[in-house]
Coordinates of C-alpha atoms in Angstrom, one line a residue:
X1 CA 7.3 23.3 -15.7
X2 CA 3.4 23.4 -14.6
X3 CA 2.3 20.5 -12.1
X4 CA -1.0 18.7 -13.5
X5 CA -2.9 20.3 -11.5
X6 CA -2.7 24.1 -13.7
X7 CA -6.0 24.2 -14.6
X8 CA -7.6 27.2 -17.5
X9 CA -9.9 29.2 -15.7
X10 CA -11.7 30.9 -19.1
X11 CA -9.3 33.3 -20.0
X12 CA -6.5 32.7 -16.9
X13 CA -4.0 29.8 -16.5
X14 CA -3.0 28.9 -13.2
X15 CA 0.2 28.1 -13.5
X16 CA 2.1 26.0 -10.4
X17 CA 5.3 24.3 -10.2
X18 CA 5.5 20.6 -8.5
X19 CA 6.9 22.4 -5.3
X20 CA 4.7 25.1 -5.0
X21 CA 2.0 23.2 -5.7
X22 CA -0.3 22.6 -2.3
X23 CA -1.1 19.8 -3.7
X24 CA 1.7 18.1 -4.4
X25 CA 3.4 18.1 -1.1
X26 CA 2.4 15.4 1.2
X27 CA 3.1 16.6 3.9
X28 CA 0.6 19.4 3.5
X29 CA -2.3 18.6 5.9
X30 CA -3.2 22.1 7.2
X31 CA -4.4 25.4 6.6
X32 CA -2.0 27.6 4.2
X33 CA 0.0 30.2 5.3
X34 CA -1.0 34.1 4.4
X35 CA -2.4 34.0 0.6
X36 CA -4.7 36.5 0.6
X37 CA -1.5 39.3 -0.7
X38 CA -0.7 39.9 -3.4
X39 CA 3.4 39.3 -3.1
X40 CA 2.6 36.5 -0.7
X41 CA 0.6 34.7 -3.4
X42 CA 3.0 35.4 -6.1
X43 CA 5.2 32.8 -4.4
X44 CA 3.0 30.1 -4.2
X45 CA 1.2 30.7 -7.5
X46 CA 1.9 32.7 -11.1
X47 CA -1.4 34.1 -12.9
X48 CA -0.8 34.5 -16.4
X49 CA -3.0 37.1 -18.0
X50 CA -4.7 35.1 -21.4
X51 CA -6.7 38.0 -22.0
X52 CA -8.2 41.0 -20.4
X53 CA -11.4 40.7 -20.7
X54 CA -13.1 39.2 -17.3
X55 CA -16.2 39.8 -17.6
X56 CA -16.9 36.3 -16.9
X57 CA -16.1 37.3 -13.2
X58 CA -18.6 37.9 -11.0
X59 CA -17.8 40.9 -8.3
X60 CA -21.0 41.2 -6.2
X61 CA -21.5 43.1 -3.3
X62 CA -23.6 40.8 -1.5
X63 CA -22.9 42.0 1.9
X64 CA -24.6 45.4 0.6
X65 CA -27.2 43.2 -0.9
X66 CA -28.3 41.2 2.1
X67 CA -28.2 44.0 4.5
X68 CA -30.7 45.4 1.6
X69 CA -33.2 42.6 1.7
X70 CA -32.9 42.5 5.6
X71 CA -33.8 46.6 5.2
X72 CA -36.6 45.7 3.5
X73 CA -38.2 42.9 5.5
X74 CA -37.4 45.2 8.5
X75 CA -39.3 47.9 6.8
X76 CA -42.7 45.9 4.7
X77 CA -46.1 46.0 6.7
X78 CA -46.6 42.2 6.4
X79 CA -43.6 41.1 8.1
X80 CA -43.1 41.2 11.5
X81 CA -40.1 40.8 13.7
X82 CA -38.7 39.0 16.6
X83 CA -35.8 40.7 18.6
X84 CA -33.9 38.4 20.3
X85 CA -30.9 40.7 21.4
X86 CA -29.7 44.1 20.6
X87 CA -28.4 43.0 17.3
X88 CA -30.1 39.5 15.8
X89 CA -33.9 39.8 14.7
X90 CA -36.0 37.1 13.3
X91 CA -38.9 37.5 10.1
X92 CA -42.0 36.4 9.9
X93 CA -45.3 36.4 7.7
X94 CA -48.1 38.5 9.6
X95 CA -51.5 37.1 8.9
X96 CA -49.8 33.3 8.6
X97 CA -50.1 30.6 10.5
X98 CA -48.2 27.1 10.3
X99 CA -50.9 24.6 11.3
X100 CA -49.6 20.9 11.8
X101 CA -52.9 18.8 12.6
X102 CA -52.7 15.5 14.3
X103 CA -54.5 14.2 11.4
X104 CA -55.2 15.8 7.9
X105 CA -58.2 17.6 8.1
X106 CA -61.3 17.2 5.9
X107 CA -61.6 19.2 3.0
X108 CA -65.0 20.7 4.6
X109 CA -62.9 21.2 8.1
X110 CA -60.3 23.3 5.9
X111 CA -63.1 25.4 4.1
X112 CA -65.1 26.1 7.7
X113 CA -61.5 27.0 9.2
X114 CA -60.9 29.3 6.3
X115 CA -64.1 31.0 6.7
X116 CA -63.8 31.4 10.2
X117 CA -60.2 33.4 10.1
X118 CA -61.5 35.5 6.9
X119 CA -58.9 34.0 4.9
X120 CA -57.9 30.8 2.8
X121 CA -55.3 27.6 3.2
X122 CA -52.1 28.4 0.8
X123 CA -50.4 25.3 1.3
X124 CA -49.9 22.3 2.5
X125 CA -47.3 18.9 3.3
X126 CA -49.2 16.1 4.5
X127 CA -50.2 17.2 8.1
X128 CA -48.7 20.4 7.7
X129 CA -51.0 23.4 6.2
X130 CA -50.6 27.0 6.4
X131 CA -53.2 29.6 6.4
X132 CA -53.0 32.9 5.5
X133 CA -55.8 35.7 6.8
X134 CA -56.7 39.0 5.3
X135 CA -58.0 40.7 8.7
X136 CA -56.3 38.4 11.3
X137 CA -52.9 38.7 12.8
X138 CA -50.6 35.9 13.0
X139 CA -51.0 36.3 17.1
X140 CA -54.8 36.1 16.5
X141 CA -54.1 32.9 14.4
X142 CA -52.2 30.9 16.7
X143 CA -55.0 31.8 19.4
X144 CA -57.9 30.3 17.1
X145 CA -56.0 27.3 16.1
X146 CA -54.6 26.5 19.8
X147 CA -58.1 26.4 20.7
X148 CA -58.5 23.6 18.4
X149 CA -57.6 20.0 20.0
X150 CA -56.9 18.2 16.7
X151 CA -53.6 20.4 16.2
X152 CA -50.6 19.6 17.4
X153 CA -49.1 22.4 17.0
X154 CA -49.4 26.0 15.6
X155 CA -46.5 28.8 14.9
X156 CA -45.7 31.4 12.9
X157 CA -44.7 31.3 9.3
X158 CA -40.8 31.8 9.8
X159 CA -38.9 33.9 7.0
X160 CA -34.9 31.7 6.4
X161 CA -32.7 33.6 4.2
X162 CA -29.7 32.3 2.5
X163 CA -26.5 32.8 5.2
X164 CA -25.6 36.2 4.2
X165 CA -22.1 36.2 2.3
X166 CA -19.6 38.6 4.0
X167 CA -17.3 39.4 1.0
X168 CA -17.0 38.8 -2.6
X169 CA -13.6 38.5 -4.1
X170 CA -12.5 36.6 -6.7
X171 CA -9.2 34.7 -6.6
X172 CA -7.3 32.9 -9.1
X173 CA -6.6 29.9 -6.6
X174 CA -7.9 27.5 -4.2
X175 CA -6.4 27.8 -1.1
X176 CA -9.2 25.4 0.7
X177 CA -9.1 22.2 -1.0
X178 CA -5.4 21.6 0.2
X179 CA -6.0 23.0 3.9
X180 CA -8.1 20.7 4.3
X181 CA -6.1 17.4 2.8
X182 CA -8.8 17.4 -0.1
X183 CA -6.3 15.4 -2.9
X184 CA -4.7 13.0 0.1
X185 CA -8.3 12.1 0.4
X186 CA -8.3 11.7 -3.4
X187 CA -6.2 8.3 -2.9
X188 CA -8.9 6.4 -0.3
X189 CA -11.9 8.0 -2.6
X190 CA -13.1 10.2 -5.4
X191 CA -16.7 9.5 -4.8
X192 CA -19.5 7.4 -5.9
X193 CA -22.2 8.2 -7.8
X194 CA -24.6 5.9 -5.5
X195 CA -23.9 8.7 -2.9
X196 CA -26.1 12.1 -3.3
X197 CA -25.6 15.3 -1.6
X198 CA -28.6 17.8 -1.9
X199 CA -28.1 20.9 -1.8
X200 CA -31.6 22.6 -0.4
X201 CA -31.2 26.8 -1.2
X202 CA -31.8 28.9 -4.0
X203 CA -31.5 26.1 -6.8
X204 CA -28.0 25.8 -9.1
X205 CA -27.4 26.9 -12.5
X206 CA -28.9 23.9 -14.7
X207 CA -26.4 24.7 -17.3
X208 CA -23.1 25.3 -15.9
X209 CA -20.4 23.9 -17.5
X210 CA -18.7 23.3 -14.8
X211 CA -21.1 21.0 -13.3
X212 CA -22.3 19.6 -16.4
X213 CA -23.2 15.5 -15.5
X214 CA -22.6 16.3 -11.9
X215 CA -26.6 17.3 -11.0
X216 CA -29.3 14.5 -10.0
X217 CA -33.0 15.4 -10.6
X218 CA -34.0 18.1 -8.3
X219 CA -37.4 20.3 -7.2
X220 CA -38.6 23.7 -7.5
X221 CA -40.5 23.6 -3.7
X222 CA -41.7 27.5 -4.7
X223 CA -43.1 26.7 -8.4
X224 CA -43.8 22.9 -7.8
X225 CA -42.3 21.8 -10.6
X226 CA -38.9 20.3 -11.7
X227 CA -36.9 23.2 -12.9
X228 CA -34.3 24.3 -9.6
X229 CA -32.8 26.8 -11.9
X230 CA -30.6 29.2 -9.7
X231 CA -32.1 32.9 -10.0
X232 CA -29.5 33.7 -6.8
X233 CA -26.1 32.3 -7.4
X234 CA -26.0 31.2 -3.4
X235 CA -27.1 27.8 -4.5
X236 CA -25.0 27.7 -7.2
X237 CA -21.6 28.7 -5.5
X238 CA -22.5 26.2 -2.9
X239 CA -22.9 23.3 -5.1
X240 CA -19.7 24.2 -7.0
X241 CA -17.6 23.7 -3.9
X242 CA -19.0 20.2 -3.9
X243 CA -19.0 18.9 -7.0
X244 CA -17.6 21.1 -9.6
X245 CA -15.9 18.8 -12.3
X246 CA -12.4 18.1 -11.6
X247 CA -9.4 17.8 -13.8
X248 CA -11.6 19.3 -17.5
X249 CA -9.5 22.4 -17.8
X250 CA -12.4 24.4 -16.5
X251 CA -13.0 27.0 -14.1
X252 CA -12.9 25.6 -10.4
X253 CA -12.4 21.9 -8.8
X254 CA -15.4 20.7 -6.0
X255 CA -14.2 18.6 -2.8
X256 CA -15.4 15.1 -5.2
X257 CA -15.9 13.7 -8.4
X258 CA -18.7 11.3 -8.8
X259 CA -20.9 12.2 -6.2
X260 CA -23.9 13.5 -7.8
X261 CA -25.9 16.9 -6.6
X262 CA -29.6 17.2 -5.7
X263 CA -30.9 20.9 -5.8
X264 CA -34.0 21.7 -4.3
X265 CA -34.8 25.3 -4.7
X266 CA -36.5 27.1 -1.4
X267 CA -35.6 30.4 -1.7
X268 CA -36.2 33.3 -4.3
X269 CA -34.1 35.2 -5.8
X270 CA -33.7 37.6 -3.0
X271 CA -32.7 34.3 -1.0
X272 CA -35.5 34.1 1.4
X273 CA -37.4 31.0 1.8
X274 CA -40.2 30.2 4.5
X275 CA -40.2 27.6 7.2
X276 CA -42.2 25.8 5.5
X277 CA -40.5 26.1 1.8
X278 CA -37.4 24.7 4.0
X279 CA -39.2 22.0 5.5
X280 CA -40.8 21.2 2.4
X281 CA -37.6 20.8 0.7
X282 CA -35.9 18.4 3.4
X283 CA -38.7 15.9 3.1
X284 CA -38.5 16.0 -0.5
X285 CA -34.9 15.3 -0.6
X286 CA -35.3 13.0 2.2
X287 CA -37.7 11.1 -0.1
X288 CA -35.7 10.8 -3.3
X289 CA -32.3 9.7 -2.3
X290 CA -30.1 12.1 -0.7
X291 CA -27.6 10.7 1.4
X292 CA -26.4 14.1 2.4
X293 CA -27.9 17.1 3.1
X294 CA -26.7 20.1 2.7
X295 CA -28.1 23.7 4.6
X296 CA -26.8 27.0 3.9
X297 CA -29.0 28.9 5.3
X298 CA -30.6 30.1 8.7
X299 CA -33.1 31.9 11.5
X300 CA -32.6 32.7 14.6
X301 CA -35.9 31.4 15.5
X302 CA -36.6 27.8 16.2
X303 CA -39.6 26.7 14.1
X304 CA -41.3 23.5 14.9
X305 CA -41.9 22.3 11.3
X306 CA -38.1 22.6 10.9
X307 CA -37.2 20.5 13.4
X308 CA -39.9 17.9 12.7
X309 CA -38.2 17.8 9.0
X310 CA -35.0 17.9 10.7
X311 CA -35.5 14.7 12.5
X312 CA -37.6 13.4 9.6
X313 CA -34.0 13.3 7.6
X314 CA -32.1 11.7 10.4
X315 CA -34.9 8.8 10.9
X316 CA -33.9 8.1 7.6
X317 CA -30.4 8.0 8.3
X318 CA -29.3 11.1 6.4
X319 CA -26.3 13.4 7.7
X320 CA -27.7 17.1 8.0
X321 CA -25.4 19.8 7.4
X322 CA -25.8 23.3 8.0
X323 CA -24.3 26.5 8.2
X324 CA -24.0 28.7 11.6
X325 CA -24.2 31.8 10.4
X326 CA -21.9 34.6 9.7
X327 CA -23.2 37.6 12.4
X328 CA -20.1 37.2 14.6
X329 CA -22.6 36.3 17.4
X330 CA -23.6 33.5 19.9
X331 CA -27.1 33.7 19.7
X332 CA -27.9 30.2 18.3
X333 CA -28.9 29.7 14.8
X334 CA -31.6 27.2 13.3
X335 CA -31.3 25.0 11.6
X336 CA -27.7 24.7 13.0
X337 CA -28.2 24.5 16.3
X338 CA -31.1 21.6 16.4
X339 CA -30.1 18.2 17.7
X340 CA -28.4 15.9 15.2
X341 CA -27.5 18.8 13.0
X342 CA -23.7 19.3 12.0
X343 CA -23.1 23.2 12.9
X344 CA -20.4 24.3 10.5
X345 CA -18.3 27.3 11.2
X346 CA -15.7 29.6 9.1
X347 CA -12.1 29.3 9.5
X348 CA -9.5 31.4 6.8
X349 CA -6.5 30.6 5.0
X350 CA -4.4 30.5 8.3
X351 CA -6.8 28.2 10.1
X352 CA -8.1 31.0 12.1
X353 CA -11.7 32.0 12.8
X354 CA -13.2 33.7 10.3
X355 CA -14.2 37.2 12.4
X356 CA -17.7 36.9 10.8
X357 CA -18.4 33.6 11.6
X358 CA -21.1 32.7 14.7
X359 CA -19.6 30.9 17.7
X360 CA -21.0 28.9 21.0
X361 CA -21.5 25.5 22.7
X362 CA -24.0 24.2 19.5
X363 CA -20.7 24.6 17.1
X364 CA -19.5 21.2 16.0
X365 CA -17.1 21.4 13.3
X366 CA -15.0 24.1 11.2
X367 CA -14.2 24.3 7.6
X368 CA -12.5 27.0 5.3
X369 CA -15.2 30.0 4.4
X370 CA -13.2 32.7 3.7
X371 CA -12.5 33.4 -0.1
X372 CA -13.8 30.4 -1.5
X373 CA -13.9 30.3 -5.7
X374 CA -16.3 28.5 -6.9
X375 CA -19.1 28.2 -9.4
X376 CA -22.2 31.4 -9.8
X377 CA -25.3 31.5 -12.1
X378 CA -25.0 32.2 -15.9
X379 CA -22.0 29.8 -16.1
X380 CA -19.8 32.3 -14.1
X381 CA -17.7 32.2 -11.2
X382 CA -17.2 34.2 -7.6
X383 CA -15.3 33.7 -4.6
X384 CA -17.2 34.5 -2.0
X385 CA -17.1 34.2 2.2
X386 CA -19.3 32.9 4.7
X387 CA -20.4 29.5 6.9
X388 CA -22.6 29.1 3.7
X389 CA -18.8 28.0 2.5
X390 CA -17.8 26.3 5.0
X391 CA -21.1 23.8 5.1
X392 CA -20.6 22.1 1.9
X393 CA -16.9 21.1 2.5
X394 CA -18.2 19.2 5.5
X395 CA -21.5 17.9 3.1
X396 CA -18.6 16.7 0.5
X397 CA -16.6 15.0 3.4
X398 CA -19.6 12.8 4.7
X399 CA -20.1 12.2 0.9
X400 CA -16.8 11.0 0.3
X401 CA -16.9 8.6 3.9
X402 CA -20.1 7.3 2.7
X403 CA -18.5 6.3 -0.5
X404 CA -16.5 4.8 1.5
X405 CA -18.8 2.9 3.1
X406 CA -22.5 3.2 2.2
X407 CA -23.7 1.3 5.1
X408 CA -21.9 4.3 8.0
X409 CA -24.6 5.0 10.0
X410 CA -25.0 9.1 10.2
X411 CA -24.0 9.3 13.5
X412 CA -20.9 7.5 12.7
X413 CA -19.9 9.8 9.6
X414 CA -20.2 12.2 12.0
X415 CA -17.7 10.3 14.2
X416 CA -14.9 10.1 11.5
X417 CA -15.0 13.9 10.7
X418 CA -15.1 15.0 14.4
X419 CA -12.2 12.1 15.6
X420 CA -9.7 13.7 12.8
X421 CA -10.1 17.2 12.8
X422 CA -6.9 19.4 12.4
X423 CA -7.1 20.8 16.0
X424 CA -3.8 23.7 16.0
X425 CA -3.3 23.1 19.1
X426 CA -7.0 24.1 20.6
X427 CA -8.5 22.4 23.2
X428 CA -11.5 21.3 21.7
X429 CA -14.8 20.9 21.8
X430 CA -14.3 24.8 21.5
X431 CA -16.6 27.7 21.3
X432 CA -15.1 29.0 18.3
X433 CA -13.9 25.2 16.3
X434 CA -16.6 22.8 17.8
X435 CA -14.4 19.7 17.4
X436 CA -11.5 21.4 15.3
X437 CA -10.7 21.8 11.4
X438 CA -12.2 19.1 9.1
X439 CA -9.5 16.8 7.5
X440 CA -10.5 14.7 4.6
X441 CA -7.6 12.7 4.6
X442 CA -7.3 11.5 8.0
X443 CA -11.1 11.6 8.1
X444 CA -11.1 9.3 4.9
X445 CA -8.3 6.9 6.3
X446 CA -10.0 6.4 9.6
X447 CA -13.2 5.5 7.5
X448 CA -11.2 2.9 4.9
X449 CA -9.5 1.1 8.3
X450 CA -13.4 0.8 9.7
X451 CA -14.3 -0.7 6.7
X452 CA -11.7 -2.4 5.2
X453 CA -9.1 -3.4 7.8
X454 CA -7.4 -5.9 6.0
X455 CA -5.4 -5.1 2.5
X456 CA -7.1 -2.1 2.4
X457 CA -4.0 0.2 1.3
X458 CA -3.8 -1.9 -1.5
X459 CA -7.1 -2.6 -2.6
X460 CA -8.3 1.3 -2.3
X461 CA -6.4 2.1 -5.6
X462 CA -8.5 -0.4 -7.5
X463 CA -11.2 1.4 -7.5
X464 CA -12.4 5.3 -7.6

């Protein structure tokens, strides 16, 4: 007998029986045991071959690929390098300088400035500008500008790339939602549609049919236009983890069901994106509604205009998610590490660390990121690895509490997930877990008695 939860996935069924089904047992409120075998997963789950064609399935080697573009950057004359250790480098724009003034300059100030560096202003956010120089080094451009008392400050043009994915694999299963008490959290809330999560990377797939009527309007930051269109598939997978429809006999299932998704494209299809692209992108989303906000991607270099964004977002009350990044180090990532940021590490299917996955004091929370299915460009799907996983179950989980209740301050949806986690017996904060394993349902429960301390097991099923 199949369970309703069988879903097709194109030309597969996953077939489950009510007992084997993750989701159907109640008591199932942590991290699955060993899946990743193929006799061990054959207990749990029965893949019936539809047809044999799977070309649908994308098998990337993105490892390969990132360590490519990180060749590359490593390699070009116009970017430069910051070594902060033996094995993590930084990126930057030689010849660029991020310029934030302390007022906008005049348009006659930016033309005399450009003439004196021998180059030309390429962009601009409000107080922000950056200027590029065809003779000048970056060095030689923070020098001129620091001499300068109406700015406030002056850095290099940082290089962000997408948090590198450390496998591609796909799997006919979802081992994550139920680690993590995702349909438990179903019965306090599915979501609300008054509650968006952006998603700030390489865009998502307009057209997927898998999260067809689950996208809000979104921005192209590097075209300056309207179309986010996903020429990576990072952005795409992430925002299929979040919101792919649920229960349509399609492909994969996200964490909720109403809650809509913002992409704001700031990386190419490489997946590198400036400091400033970033920045750009988090006051854009800031400024059109997100409630959430959702960073898969990282430096290990502070920037200044990051962190202004950063706190620009939180002023406005928004939770800021990002990943830690997946280079098994404890050098500190940005945006990860700034205050007020949610750092998001990797756990597998056992709750164990994932061994990619960074690790330190600035790690707040954990979240599956090991084989994660979910939705890729050209209507496809992957299961891929990394924190870039992991981030937007925790983005999904402040969506759901703020569904919940809308008026949750961020610091107090951060309070739900960190007071619930599934801590395995760790003595947390830990180095490795932050505060523990995310668990929606507890998470979600804590929230509904906040809110609603009276009839609330009652009244919850009333609504979504």
């Amino acid at each position: 007998m199949r369970c309703r939860h069988a879903k097709k996935v194109r030309h597969y069924y996953i077939v489950l029986n009510f007992w084997d089904c993750g989701y159907c047992r109640s008591n199932f409120n942590r991290p699955t045991g060993k899946v990743p075998n193929e006799e061990q997963a054959s207990r749990n789950l029965q893949v019936r071959n539809i047809q044999q064609e799977n070309s649908h399935i994308q098998k990337i080697d993105m490892l390969h690929l990132n360590n490519h573009i990180k060749m590359k950057l490593n390699n070009s004359p116009s970017i430069k390098m910051i070594h902060h250790n033996e094995q993590d480098k930084s990126h930057y724009y030689d010849k660029e300088a991020v310029v934030n003034f302390k007022d906008p300059p005049s348009q006659a100030d930016v033309d005399k400035m450009a003439r004196e560096i021998d180059g030309k202003l390429i962009d601009k956010l409000d107080s922000v500008y950056i200027f590029k120089s065809n003779s000048q080094t970056t060095t030689e451009l923070i020098q001129y500008f620091d001499q300068n008392n109406q700015v406030a400050f002056v850095e290099p043009h940082y290089i962000f790339l997408q948090n590198e994915v450390n496998d591609t694999l796909y799997r006919n299963y979802q081992w994550n939602l139920p680690a993590v008490g995702t349909e438990r959290g179903w019965n306090f809330t599915r979501g609300s549609d008054d509650v968006t999560i952006a998603v700030v990377d390489t865009g998502v797939d307009l057209n997927h049919p898998d999260l067809s009527g689950r996208l809000a309007k979104g921005y192209n930051v590097l075209a300056k236009n309207d179309n986010p269109n996903d020429d990576n598939g990072h952005g795409t997978h992430v925002a299929g983890i979040i919101a792919a429809v649920t229960n349509n006999a399609e492909g994969v299932a996200g964490v909720t069901w109403y809650n809509p998704v913002m992409p704001v494209k700031v990386m190419n299809a490489e997946g590198i994106g400036g400091s400033f692209d970033v920045a750009e992108g988090i006051r854009w989303a800031a400024d059109h509604g997100a409630d959430i906000i959702n960073l898969s991607l990282g430096n290990y270099q502070s920037s200044q205009v990051l962190e202004d964004a950063i706190r620009y977002a939180l002023d406005k009350d928004i939770v800021v998610v990002a990943a830690a990044g997946n280079d098994n180090t404890s050098q500190p990532s940005f945006p990860a590490a700034l205050p007020g940021v949610i750092s998001v590490a990797a756990v597998d299917w056992e709750g164990k660390r994932a061994p990619f996955s960074n690790y330190g004091d600035h790690i707040d929370i954990a979240a599956p990121g090991v084989y994660i299915p979910s939705t890729f460009t050209d209507g496809q799907y992957a299961s891929l690895s990394g924190t870039s996983m992991a981030a937007p179950h925790v983005s999904a989980l402040a969506g759901l509490i703020r569904s919940v209740n809308p008026n949750m301050k961020n610091t107090e949806v951060v309070e739900m997930m960190t007071k619930t986690t599934q801590k395995a017996g760790m003595d947390v904060p830990d180095i490795y877990y932050g505060n523990g394993i995310i668990d929606n349902s507890e998470a979600l429960q804590l929230t509904y008695k906040r809110t609603k301390p009276f009839g609330g097991w009652f009244n919850r099923f009333n609504g979504r």
